[in-house]
């Protein structure tokens, strides 16, 4: 039996199946990974409980206008509409969606405990953690207001909308250079705005950007404000050396200063990677704790796309289903007397 799974030899009843708030599967997160996991778990008759945020439901797609690269929608679809369809499908098969915030987790032992902001406590034998990641923001005037109207954090998602336009990328790392280079496929001009006079990106990424005729670097500058009424018309730049301000006309602004996986609930509970994402075993969703599975951007430091998150949610649901099947087989096979001896030991 795999290391850490010795408690599977205990009888089913000992894990509190009769408890009022015991669930077979609880899913934390309401993005593509969470809802896809819910669809698969519900179709497997696991009656999942999906805990969505009380404020931000639907993940990053809720901040996206037109989505044109999700399969099955050749004419495109609005981000919020796509997430509504995810939820509708999950609920159709029996998923219960709860709008509350998880405040703490107890992942020790076979029963995982989820405590909510309302004070309610739910227990489960299998937990799927799909909280996604958050793009780092500049925190400046106009950034939130014009999100989806010229301000973006995803070149792959939104670059197509800026054909023959003038845009800018904020950042100085590999991600910023990759985004800027990619955007030259569409835009006529791409500025790279960086607050220093040198980049922190790898040498090869720098060389690619420097060699691209469509890219122009704006050194020693930071964005002080995003300008525009209904859409982006430019940015106000602040010189980081002398503090002077100037305006730069633009049609769009891409912010590429990194992202942070939402792992605050599992620090010191699950093993993390060097990138800060949750560690999983190979191509599975199995974390360092038996019975806990992770999916979506919270395990993905590279791709961070809705379609890859959805696929990851599928893996998590299937892994959880197999885990529960093994759990049931073990609990049926071992007599209670033998299990009691295991507990005492």
Coordinates of C-alpha atoms in Angstrom, one line a residue:
X1 CA 0.0 0.0 0.0
X2 CA 1.4 3.5 -0.9
X3 CA 3.1 5.4 1.8
X4 CA 0.7 7.6 3.7
X5 CA -2.4 5.5 2.8
X6 CA -2.3 3.1 5.8
X7 CA -5.6 4.5 7.1
X8 CA -7.4 3.1 4.0
X9 CA -7.4 -0.2 6.0
X10 CA -9.8 1.3 8.5
X11 CA -13.6 0.5 8.1
X12 CA -15.8 2.9 6.2
X13 CA -18.0 3.7 9.2
X14 CA -15.0 5.0 11.3
X15 CA -14.6 7.9 8.9
X16 CA -17.9 9.5 9.8
X17 CA -20.0 8.7 6.8
X18 CA -23.0 9.3 9.0
X19 CA -21.8 12.9 9.8
X20 CA -24.2 15.6 8.7
X21 CA -21.7 17.5 6.5
X22 CA -19.7 14.6 5.2
X23 CA -19.2 14.8 1.4
X24 CA -17.6 12.3 -1.0
X25 CA -15.9 15.2 -2.9
X26 CA -15.5 18.9 -2.1
X27 CA -14.1 21.2 -4.8
X28 CA -12.6 24.5 -3.9
X29 CA -12.6 26.9 -6.8
X30 CA -15.1 28.0 -9.5
X31 CA -13.0 28.5 -12.6
X32 CA -12.7 26.1 -15.6
X33 CA -10.8 23.5 -13.5
X34 CA -13.2 23.5 -10.6
X35 CA -16.4 23.3 -12.7
X36 CA -14.9 20.7 -15.1
X37 CA -14.0 18.6 -12.0
X38 CA -17.5 19.1 -10.8
X39 CA -19.0 17.9 -14.1
X40 CA -17.0 14.7 -14.1
X41 CA -17.5 14.0 -10.4
X42 CA -21.2 14.6 -10.6
X43 CA -21.6 12.3 -13.6
X44 CA -19.8 9.7 -11.5
X45 CA -22.6 10.1 -8.9
X46 CA -20.2 11.5 -6.3
X47 CA -22.6 14.4 -5.5
X48 CA -19.8 17.0 -5.3
X49 CA -20.0 20.2 -3.3
X50 CA -18.3 23.1 -5.1
X51 CA -17.3 26.0 -2.9
X52 CA -17.2 29.2 -5.0
X53 CA -16.0 32.5 -3.6
X54 CA -18.7 34.8 -2.1
X55 CA -17.3 37.7 -4.3
X56 CA -15.2 36.5 -7.2
X57 CA -17.0 33.6 -8.9
X58 CA -15.9 32.1 -12.2
X59 CA -12.1 32.7 -12.2
X60 CA -10.2 35.0 -14.5
X61 CA -12.5 34.4 -17.4
X62 CA -15.0 36.7 -15.6
X63 CA -12.7 39.6 -16.5
X64 CA -12.4 38.6 -20.2
X65 CA -14.6 39.9 -22.9
X66 CA -14.4 37.9 -26.1
X67 CA -13.0 34.4 -25.8
X68 CA -12.2 33.1 -29.3
X69 CA -9.8 30.2 -28.6
X70 CA -12.0 27.9 -26.5
X71 CA -13.0 24.9 -28.7
X72 CA -16.7 24.6 -29.6
X73 CA -17.4 28.3 -30.0
X74 CA -16.3 29.3 -33.6
X75 CA -18.0 32.7 -33.3
X76 CA -16.4 33.3 -29.9
X77 CA -18.1 33.7 -26.5
X78 CA -18.0 36.2 -23.7
X79 CA -16.0 35.0 -20.7
X80 CA -18.8 35.4 -18.2
X81 CA -21.2 33.6 -20.5
X82 CA -18.7 30.7 -20.9
X83 CA -18.4 30.4 -17.1
X84 CA -22.2 30.5 -16.8
X85 CA -22.4 27.5 -19.1
X86 CA -19.7 25.6 -17.1
X87 CA -21.8 26.1 -14.0
X88 CA -25.1 25.3 -15.6
X89 CA -23.7 22.0 -16.9
X90 CA -22.2 21.1 -13.5
X91 CA -25.5 21.8 -11.7
X92 CA -27.4 19.9 -14.3
X93 CA -25.6 16.7 -13.2
X94 CA -26.1 17.3 -9.5
X95 CA -23.3 19.6 -8.3
X96 CA -24.2 21.8 -5.3
X97 CA -22.6 25.2 -5.6
X98 CA -22.1 27.1 -2.3
X99 CA -21.2 30.8 -2.4
X100 CA -18.9 31.3 0.6
X101 CA -15.2 31.7 1.3
X102 CA -12.9 29.0 2.7
X103 CA -11.1 30.3 5.8
X104 CA -9.1 27.2 6.8
X105 CA -8.4 23.6 5.9
X106 CA -7.5 20.5 8.0
X107 CA -5.9 18.0 5.7
X108 CA -4.7 15.5 8.4
X109 CA -6.1 12.0 8.3
X110 CA -8.7 10.4 6.1
X111 CA -11.3 13.1 6.7
X112 CA -10.5 16.5 5.4
X113 CA -12.2 19.5 7.1
X114 CA -13.2 22.7 5.3
X115 CA -14.2 25.7 7.4
X116 CA -16.1 28.5 5.8
X117 CA -16.5 32.2 6.5
X118 CA -20.0 31.6 7.6
X119 CA -18.7 29.3 10.3
X120 CA -20.0 26.2 8.6
X121 CA -17.7 23.1 8.6
X122 CA -17.8 20.5 5.9
X123 CA -16.0 17.2 5.8
X124 CA -14.9 15.1 2.8
X125 CA -12.9 12.1 1.9
X126 CA -11.6 13.6 -1.3
X127 CA -10.7 17.3 -1.8
X128 CA -10.0 19.0 -5.1
X129 CA -8.2 22.3 -4.8
X130 CA -8.7 24.4 -7.9
X131 CA -8.3 28.0 -6.7
X132 CA -6.3 29.2 -9.8
X133 CA -3.8 32.0 -9.8
X134 CA -4.0 35.8 -9.7
X135 CA -2.3 38.1 -12.2
X136 CA -0.2 40.7 -10.5
X137 CA -1.6 44.1 -11.0
X138 CA 0.0 47.6 -11.1
X139 CA -2.6 49.1 -8.7
X140 CA -3.0 52.3 -10.7
X141 CA -5.9 54.5 -11.8
X142 CA -7.7 53.1 -14.9
X143 CA -6.3 49.6 -14.6
X144 CA -9.4 47.8 -13.2
X145 CA -11.9 50.1 -15.0
X146 CA -10.5 49.3 -18.4
X147 CA -9.8 45.7 -17.8
X148 CA -11.2 43.9 -20.9
X149 CA -11.4 47.2 -22.7
X150 CA -7.7 47.5 -23.7
X151 CA -6.1 46.3 -20.5
X152 CA -5.1 42.7 -20.5
X153 CA -2.9 40.2 -18.7
X154 CA -3.0 37.5 -21.4
X155 CA -1.4 38.0 -24.9
X156 CA -2.5 34.6 -26.0
X157 CA -6.1 35.3 -25.1
X158 CA -6.4 38.9 -26.4
X159 CA -3.6 39.6 -28.9
X160 CA -5.8 38.9 -31.9
X161 CA -8.0 41.9 -31.1
X162 CA -5.0 44.3 -31.6
X163 CA -4.3 43.8 -35.3
X164 CA -2.5 46.8 -36.8
X165 CA -2.7 48.6 -33.4
X166 CA -0.1 50.2 -31.1
X167 CA 0.2 48.5 -27.8
X168 CA 2.6 48.2 -24.8
X169 CA 3.7 45.5 -22.5
X170 CA 4.8 46.3 -19.0
X171 CA 7.5 44.1 -17.5
X172 CA 11.1 43.1 -17.8
X173 CA 11.2 39.3 -17.3
X174 CA 10.9 36.3 -19.6
X175 CA 7.1 36.5 -19.6
X176 CA 7.1 40.1 -20.7
X177 CA 9.5 39.4 -23.6
X178 CA 7.5 36.4 -24.7
X179 CA 4.3 38.4 -24.6
X180 CA 5.8 41.3 -26.5
X181 CA 7.3 39.0 -29.2
X182 CA 4.0 37.2 -29.6
X183 CA 2.1 40.4 -29.9
X184 CA 4.2 41.5 -32.9
X185 CA 2.3 39.0 -34.9
X186 CA -0.8 41.3 -34.7
X187 CA 0.2 44.8 -33.6
X188 CA 2.1 47.3 -35.8
X189 CA 4.0 48.6 -32.8
X190 CA 4.8 47.1 -29.4
X191 CA 6.4 49.2 -26.6
X192 CA 8.0 47.4 -23.7
X193 CA 7.8 49.6 -20.6
X194 CA 10.4 48.8 -17.9
X195 CA 11.2 50.7 -14.8
X196 CA 15.0 50.1 -15.0
X197 CA 17.6 50.5 -17.7
X198 CA 18.2 46.7 -18.1
X199 CA 16.1 43.6 -18.3
X200 CA 16.0 40.6 -15.9
X201 CA 14.8 38.3 -18.7
X202 CA 17.1 35.5 -19.9
X203 CA 19.7 36.4 -22.6
X204 CA 18.0 34.5 -25.3
X205 CA 14.6 36.1 -24.6
X206 CA 16.3 39.6 -24.6
X207 CA 18.0 38.9 -27.9
X208 CA 14.8 37.9 -29.6
X209 CA 13.0 41.1 -28.4
X210 CA 15.9 43.4 -29.3
X211 CA 16.0 41.9 -32.8
X212 CA 12.3 42.4 -33.5
X213 CA 11.8 45.6 -35.5
X214 CA 8.3 46.1 -34.1
X215 CA 9.4 46.3 -30.5
X216 CA 10.6 49.5 -28.9
X217 CA 11.9 49.7 -25.4
X218 CA 10.9 52.5 -23.0
X219 CA 13.5 52.5 -20.2
X220 CA 13.4 53.9 -16.7
X221 CA 9.7 54.3 -16.9
X222 CA 6.6 53.1 -15.0
X223 CA 3.0 53.4 -15.8
X224 CA 1.3 56.0 -13.5
X225 CA -2.2 55.8 -15.0
X226 CA -4.1 54.1 -17.8
X227 CA -5.9 56.7 -19.9
X228 CA -9.2 56.4 -21.7
X229 CA -12.9 56.6 -21.4
X230 CA -14.6 53.5 -22.8
X231 CA -11.4 52.0 -23.9
X232 CA -7.6 52.5 -23.6
X233 CA -6.3 55.5 -25.4
X234 CA -2.8 55.7 -23.8
X235 CA -0.9 55.6 -20.5
X236 CA 0.8 58.3 -18.4
X237 CA 4.4 57.4 -17.8
X238 CA 6.5 58.5 -14.9
X239 CA 10.3 58.7 -15.3
X240 CA 11.9 56.6 -12.5
X241 CA 15.0 58.8 -12.5
X242 CA 13.7 62.4 -12.5
X243 CA 10.0 61.8 -11.8
X244 CA 8.7 63.7 -14.9
X245 CA 5.4 62.7 -16.5
X246 CA 4.5 62.2 -20.1
X247 CA 1.7 60.6 -22.1
X248 CA 2.2 57.7 -24.5
X249 CA -0.7 57.1 -26.9
X250 CA -1.8 53.4 -27.1
X251 CA -4.6 51.2 -28.2
X252 CA -3.9 48.5 -25.6
X253 CA -1.8 47.7 -22.5
X254 CA -0.6 44.2 -21.5
X255 CA 0.6 43.7 -18.0
X256 CA 3.2 41.0 -17.6
X257 CA 4.7 41.3 -14.2
X258 CA 4.0 37.8 -13.0
X259 CA 1.2 35.9 -11.3
X260 CA 0.7 34.3 -7.9
X261 CA -0.9 30.9 -7.4
X262 CA -3.6 31.1 -4.8
X263 CA -2.0 28.7 -2.3
X264 CA -2.5 30.7 0.9
X265 CA -4.8 28.0 2.4
X266 CA -2.3 25.2 1.9
X267 CA 1.0 26.7 3.0
X268 CA 2.7 24.2 5.3
X269 CA 0.0 21.7 4.4
X270 CA 0.9 20.7 0.8
X271 CA 4.3 20.5 -0.9
X272 CA 4.9 23.4 -3.3
X273 CA 7.2 23.7 -6.3
X274 CA 10.0 26.3 -6.7
X275 CA 7.5 28.3 -8.8
X276 CA 5.1 28.4 -5.9
X277 CA 2.5 26.1 -7.4
X278 CA 1.2 23.0 -5.7
X279 CA 3.4 19.9 -6.4
X280 CA 1.6 17.0 -8.1
X281 CA 2.9 13.6 -9.0
X282 CA 3.7 13.6 -12.7
X283 CA 0.7 14.0 -14.9
X284 CA -1.7 13.2 -12.1
X285 CA -3.4 15.6 -9.8
X286 CA -2.2 13.8 -6.7
X287 CA -0.6 16.1 -4.1
X288 CA 1.7 15.2 -1.3
X289 CA -1.3 14.5 0.9
X290 CA -3.5 11.4 0.2
X291 CA -7.0 12.3 -0.7
X292 CA -6.1 15.9 -1.8
X293 CA -6.0 16.7 -5.5
X294 CA -5.1 19.9 -7.3
X295 CA -6.0 21.2 -10.7
X296 CA -5.8 24.3 -12.9
X297 CA -3.5 27.3 -12.7
X298 CA -2.7 26.5 -9.1
X299 CA -0.4 23.7 -10.4
X300 CA 0.5 25.2 -13.8
X301 CA 3.3 27.9 -13.9
X302 CA 3.5 27.8 -17.7
X303 CA 0.4 27.6 -19.8
X304 CA -2.4 29.1 -17.7
X305 CA -5.2 28.7 -20.3
X306 CA -8.8 27.9 -19.7
X307 CA -8.6 24.8 -21.9
X308 CA -5.6 23.4 -20.0
X309 CA -7.3 24.2 -16.7
X310 CA -10.4 22.3 -17.8
X311 CA -8.3 19.3 -18.8
X312 CA -6.6 19.4 -15.5
X313 CA -10.0 19.5 -13.7
X314 CA -10.9 16.3 -15.6
X315 CA -7.7 14.6 -14.3
X316 CA -8.5 15.6 -10.7
X317 CA -12.1 14.3 -10.8
X318 CA -10.9 11.0 -12.3
X319 CA -8.1 10.7 -9.7
X320 CA -10.6 11.4 -6.9
X321 CA -13.0 8.9 -8.3
X322 CA -10.4 6.2 -8.4
X323 CA -9.1 7.1 -4.9
X324 CA -12.6 6.8 -3.5
X325 CA -13.1 3.4 -5.2
X326 CA -9.9 2.1 -3.7
X327 CA -11.0 3.6 -0.4
X328 CA -14.3 1.7 -0.5
X329 CA -12.6 -1.6 -1.6
X330 CA -10.2 -1.3 1.3
X331 CA -12.9 -0.6 3.9
X332 CA -15.0 -3.5 2.7
X333 CA -12.1 -6.0 2.7
X334 CA -10.8 -5.3 6.2
X335 CA -12.8 -6.6 9.2
X336 CA -13.6 -4.0 11.9
X337 CA -11.6 -6.0 14.5
X338 CA -8.5 -5.9 12.3
X339 CA -9.0 -2.2 11.7
X340 CA -9.3 -1.6 15.4
X341 CA -5.9 -3.2 15.9
X342 CA -4.4 -1.0 13.2
X343 CA -5.8 2.1 15.0
X344 CA -4.3 1.0 18.3
X345 CA -1.0 0.3 16.7

